[in-house]
Structures are given as C-alpha cells and as structure tokens.
Short mmCIF file of C-alpha atoms and ligand atoms in Angstrom, two decimals:
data_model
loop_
_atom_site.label_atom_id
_atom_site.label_comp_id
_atom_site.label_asym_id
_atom_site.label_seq_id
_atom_site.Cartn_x
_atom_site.Cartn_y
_atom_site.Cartn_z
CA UNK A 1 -82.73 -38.30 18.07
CA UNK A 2 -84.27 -39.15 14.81
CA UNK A 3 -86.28 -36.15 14.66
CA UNK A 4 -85.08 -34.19 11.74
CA UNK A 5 -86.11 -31.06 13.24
CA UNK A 6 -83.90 -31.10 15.99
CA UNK A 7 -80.79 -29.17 15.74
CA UNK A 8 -77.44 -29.72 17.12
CA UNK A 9 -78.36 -26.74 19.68
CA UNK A 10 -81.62 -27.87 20.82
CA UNK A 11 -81.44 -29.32 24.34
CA UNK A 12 -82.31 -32.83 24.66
CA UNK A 13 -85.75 -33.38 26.59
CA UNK A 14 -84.95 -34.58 30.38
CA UNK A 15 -86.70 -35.62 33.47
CA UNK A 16 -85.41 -34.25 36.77
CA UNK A 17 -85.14 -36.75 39.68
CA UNK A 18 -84.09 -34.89 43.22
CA UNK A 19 -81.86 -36.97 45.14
CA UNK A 20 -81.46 -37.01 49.11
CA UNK A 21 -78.30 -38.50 48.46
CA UNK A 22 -76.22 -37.18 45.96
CA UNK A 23 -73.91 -34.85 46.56
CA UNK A 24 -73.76 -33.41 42.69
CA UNK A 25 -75.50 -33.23 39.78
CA UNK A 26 -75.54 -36.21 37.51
CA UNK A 27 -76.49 -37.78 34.08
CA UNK A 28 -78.39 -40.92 33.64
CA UNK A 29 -79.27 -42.23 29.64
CA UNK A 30 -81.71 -45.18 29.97
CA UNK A 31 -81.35 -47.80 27.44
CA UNK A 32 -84.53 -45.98 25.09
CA UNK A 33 -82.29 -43.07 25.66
CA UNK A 34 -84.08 -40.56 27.94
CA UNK A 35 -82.15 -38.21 29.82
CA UNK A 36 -82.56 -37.75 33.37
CA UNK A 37 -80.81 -35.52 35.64
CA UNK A 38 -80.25 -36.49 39.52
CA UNK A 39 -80.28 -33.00 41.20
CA UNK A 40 -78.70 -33.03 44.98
CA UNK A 41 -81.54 -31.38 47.13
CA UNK A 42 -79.47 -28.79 47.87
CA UNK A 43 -78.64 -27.57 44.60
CA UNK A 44 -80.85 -24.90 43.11
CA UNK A 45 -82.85 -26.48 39.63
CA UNK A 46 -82.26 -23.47 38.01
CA UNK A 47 -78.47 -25.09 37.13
CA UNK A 48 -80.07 -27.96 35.68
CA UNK A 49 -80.52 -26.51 32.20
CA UNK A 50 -77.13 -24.95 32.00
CA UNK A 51 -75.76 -28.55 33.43
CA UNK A 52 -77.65 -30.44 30.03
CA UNK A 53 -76.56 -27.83 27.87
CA UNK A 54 -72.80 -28.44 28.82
CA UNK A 55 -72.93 -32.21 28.46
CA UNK A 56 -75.07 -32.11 25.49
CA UNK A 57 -72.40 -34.20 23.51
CA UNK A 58 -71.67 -36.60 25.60
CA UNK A 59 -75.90 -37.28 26.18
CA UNK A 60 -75.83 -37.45 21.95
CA UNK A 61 -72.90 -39.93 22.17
CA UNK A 62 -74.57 -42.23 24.65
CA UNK A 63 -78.17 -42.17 23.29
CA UNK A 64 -76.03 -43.55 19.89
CA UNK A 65 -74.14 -46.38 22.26
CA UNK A 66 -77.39 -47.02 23.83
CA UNK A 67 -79.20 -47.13 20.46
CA UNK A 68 -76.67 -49.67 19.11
CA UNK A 69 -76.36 -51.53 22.05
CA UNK A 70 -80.35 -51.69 22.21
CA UNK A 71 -81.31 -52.93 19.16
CA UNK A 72 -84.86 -52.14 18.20
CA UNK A 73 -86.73 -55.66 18.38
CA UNK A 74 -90.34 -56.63 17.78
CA UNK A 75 -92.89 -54.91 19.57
CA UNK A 76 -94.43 -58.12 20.68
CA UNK A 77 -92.34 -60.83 22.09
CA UNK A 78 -93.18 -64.58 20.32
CA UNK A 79 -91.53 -66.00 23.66
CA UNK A 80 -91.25 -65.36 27.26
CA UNK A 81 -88.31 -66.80 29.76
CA UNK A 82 -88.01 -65.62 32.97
CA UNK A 83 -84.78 -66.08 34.33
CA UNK A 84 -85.48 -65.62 37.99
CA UNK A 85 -88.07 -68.20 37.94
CA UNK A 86 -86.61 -70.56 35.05
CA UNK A 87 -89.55 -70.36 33.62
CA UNK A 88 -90.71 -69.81 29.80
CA UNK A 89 -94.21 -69.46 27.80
CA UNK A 90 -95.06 -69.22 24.24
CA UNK A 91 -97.29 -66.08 23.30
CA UNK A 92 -100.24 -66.27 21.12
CA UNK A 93 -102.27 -63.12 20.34
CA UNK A 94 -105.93 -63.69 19.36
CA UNK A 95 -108.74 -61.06 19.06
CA UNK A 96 -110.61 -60.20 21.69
CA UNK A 97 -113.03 -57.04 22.81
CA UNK A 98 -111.39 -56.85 26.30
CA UNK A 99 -107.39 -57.01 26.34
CA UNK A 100 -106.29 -59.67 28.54
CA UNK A 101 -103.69 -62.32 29.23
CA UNK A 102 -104.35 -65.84 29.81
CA UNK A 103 -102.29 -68.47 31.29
CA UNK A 104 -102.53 -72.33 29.76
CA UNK A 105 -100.30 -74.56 29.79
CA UNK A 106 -96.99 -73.37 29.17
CA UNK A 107 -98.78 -70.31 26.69
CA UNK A 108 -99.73 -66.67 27.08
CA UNK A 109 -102.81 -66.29 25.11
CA UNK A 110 -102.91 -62.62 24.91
CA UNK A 111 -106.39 -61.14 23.96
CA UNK A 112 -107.15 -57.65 22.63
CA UNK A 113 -108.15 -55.23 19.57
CA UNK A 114 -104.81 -53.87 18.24
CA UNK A 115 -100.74 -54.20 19.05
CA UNK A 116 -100.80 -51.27 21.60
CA UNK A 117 -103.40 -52.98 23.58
CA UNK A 118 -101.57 -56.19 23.54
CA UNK A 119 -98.62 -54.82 24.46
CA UNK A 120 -100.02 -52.76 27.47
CA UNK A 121 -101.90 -55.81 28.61
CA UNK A 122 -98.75 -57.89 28.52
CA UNK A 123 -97.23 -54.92 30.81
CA UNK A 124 -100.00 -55.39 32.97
CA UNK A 125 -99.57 -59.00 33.19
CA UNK A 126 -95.90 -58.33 34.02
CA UNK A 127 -96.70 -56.04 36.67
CA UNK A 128 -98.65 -58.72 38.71
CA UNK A 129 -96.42 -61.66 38.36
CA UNK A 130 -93.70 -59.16 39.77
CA UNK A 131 -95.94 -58.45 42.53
CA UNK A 132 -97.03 -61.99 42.96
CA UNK A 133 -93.37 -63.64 42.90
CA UNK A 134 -90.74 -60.92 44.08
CA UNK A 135 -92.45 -59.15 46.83
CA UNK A 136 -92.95 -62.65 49.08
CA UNK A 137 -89.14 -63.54 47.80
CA UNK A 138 -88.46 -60.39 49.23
CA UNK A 139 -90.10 -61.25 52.57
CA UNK A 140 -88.27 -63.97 52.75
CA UNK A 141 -84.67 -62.89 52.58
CA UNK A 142 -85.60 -60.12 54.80
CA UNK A 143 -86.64 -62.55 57.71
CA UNK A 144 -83.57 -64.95 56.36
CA UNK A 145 -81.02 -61.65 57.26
CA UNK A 146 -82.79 -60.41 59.85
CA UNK A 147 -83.32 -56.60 57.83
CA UNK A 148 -86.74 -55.17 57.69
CA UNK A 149 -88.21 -52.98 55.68
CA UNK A 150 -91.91 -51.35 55.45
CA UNK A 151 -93.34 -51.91 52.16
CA UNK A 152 -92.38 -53.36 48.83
CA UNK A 153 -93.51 -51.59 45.43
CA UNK A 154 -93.06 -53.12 41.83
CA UNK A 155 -92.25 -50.73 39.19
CA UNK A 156 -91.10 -49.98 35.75
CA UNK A 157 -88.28 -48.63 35.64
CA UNK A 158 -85.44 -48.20 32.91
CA UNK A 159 -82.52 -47.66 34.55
CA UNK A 160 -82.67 -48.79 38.04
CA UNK A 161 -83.58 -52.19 39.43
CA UNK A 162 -84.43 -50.93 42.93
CA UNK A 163 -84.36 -48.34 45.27
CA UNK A 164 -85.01 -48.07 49.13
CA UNK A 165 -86.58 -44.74 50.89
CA UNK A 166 -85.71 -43.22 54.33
CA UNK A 167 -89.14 -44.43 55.37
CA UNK A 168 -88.48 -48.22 54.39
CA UNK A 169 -90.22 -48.31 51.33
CA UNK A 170 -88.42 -50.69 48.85
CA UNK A 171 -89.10 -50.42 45.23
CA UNK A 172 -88.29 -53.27 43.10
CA UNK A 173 -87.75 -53.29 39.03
CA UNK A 174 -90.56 -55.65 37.24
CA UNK A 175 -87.65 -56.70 34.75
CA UNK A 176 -85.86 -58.41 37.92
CA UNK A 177 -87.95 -61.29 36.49
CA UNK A 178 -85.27 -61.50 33.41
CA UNK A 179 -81.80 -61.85 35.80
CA UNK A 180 -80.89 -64.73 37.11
CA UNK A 181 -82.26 -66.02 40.72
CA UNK A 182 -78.77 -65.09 42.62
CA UNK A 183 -78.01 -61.79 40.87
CA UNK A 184 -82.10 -61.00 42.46
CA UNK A 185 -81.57 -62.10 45.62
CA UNK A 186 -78.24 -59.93 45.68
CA UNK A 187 -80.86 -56.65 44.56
CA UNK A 188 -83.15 -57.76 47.32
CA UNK A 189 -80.13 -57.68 49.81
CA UNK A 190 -78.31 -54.36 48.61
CA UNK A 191 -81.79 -52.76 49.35
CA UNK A 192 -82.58 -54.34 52.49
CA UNK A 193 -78.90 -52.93 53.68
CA UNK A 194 -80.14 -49.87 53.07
CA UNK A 195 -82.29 -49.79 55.70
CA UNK A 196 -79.51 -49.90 57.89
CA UNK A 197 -77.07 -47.62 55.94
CA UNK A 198 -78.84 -44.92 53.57
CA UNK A 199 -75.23 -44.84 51.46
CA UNK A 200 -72.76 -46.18 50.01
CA UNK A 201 -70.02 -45.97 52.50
CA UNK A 202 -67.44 -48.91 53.26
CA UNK A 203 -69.48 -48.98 56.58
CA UNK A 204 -72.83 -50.01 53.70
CA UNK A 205 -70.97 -52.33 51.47
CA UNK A 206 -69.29 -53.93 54.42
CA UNK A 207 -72.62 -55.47 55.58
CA UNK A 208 -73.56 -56.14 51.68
CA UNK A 209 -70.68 -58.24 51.76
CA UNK A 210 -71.34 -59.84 55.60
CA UNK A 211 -74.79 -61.29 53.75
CA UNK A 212 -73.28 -62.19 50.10
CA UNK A 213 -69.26 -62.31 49.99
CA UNK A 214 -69.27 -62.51 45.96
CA UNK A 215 -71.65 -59.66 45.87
CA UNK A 216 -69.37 -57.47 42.74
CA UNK A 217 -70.19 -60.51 40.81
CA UNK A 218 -73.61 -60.04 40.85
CA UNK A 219 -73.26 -56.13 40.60
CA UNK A 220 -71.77 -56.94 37.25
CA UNK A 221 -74.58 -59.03 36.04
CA UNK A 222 -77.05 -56.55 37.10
CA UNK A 223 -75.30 -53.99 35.05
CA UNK A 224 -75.20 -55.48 32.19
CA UNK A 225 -78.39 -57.44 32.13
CA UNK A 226 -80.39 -54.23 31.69
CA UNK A 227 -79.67 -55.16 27.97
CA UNK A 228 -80.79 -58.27 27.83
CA UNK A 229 -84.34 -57.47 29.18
CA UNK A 230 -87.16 -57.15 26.09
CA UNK A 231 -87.88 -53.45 25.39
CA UNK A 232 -91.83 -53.95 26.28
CA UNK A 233 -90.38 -55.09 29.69
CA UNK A 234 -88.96 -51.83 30.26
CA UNK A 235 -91.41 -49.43 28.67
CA UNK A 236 -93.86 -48.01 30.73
ZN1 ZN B 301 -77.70 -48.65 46.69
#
C-alpha cells in the first residue's frame, strides 16, 4: 500500500482460496493486509479479477483499518506469554553460527547470525510447541466429547485459527498459543463439530452449543484476539 508506484487503478495482489463450502465469492484482509478471495467451487476463476476490481475500495479501506489497528511493532519480541498455557519467557538473542532456540529457565536464548534468522528460528520454535501442546489438548477434548477426527496439523495462518476437511483433517492456528485456555478449547470443539456437520447450519451450531453453552462468548474473543497476537506469530 506504501508502494508509491501503485496507482489507484492497479489491482491489489490476492491469493485465491477455493472453497467446498461457500456458496459466493468473498473477501478476506488479514491483519498484514493481504487479500484473499474465497471462490465457491462452482464458480468459474475467471470472475475473480473482475470481483477485486469492483471491491477495490473497500480492500484499500480495510488494509488502512487493519494497518491502524495493527500497529507495526518490533521485529523481535523482548517477551513471550502464552496465554493458553499461562506461561511467559524472557528472550535473549546471542550470536551463534547455527540459528536456534534454547529453553532455560524461564528464558529463550535465541541463537543465530542476523534478525531474519532469529526471527525464522523463533517461528520454528513456535511451530513445535504448537505441535507439542495443542495437538494432545486436542486429543483430549476429542475423547472428552466423544468427536473424532483423523489428523491434526499446526499452521500459520493469518486469518483463520482452524479449519476441518471432509477427510477429518483438522488444522489448528500456531497463534492459538496467545488466546486464552477456554476461548482454545472452544476452537478445538467448533472443529471437532465439524466432523459431524461440514456447515454452519442451526443443525452445526446446535451441537457447538450441546458441548459449550457460552460458546458466542468465546467466538468474540477469538475474533478479536487476532490483534493481540505478535506480528512474527503470524508471519509465515
Ligand atoms: Zn466453522
């Protein structure tokens, strides 16, 4: 947006996600402002260009909401607090030939040659800790509820915590590790649902609310907590 090349009739760059289950063609801004368009299998991608160039305003009014909303913070975080886990280091980044993060004592010691290293070996680090602490939580309220699923992915993802395939596959967002342990377990059980209902209908949120009642309460905190996460957390 800052590129003073663009014009005001250049088309934003987009990613193109198709979608089993939409029924029409969407807009999504992530918080670093990317534009990605949710294209119903059945409709023909050759709409999707006309479809950015008629919304172009509104996707240049909510990359400047998102940008304000996002303010741009330090590339490297001095602190770390997961929410999920109530837990909380201090980082420390020292030199070192192969990037790598080290655990003691309450303190990241991150290791590498440059800030771009550190940072990508802080993603990594991420990554795993997702992998090591959600997937089993996972596992768990699935036997609690009594919904299976197949298999559990981590990934990074910047404007959707989780998402659940036809064939059972449930992907969960790394930054899950920054909302609070209910508003998690709430993800974990809208997703497992889905394995039962691949929708939204009342029939869907009917059994959402069967396993958490105050479920819309947690909705809301997932919403908005997207802007609380730390930008490395949701860069890829
Ligand atoms: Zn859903």
């Amino acid at each position: 947006m800052s590129n003073a090349e663009t014009t005001s009739d250049d088309l934003p760059a987009y990613q193109v996600r198709i979608s089993q289950r939409a029924k029409r063609m969407q807009l999504k801004i992530s918080p670093l402002g990317e534009v990605e368009v949710v294209l119903p299998k059945r409709v023909s991608p050759k709409h999707v260009a006309s479809f950015v160039t008629q919304h172009q305003t509104w996707i240049q009014q909510t990359q400047k909401k998102m940008a304000a909303l996002y303010p741009p913070e330090e590339l490297l975080p001095g602190t770390l607090n997961f929410a999920a886990t109530q837990q909380q280091w201090q980082l420390e980044y020292l030199e070192g030939i192969r990037p790598r993060v080290a655990e003691i004592e309450g303190t990241l010691k991150v290791y590498s040659q440059d800030d771009e290293a550190a940072r990508k070996a802080l993603q990594r680090w991420l990554n795993r800790r997702a992998d090591e602490i959600l997937v089993p939580w996972l596992r768990e309220v699935s036997d609690e509820i009594g919904l299976t699923f197949q298999r559990a992915v981590i990934r990074a993802q910047k404007s959707r915590w989780g998402s659940c395939s036809s064939s059972g596959t449930i992907s969960l967002n790394r930054a899950l590790l920054f909302m609070p342990p209910q508003s998690v377990r709430y993800l974990f059980i809208h997703e497992l649902c889905h394995t039962r209902e691949m929708n939204h209908s009342p029939r869907y949120w009917a059994l959402v609310e069967r396993y958490m009642p105050n479920y819309l309460q947690h909705e809301q905190v997932l919403n908005k907590g997207i802007r609380s996460v730390p930008r490395w957390a949701l860069t890829i």
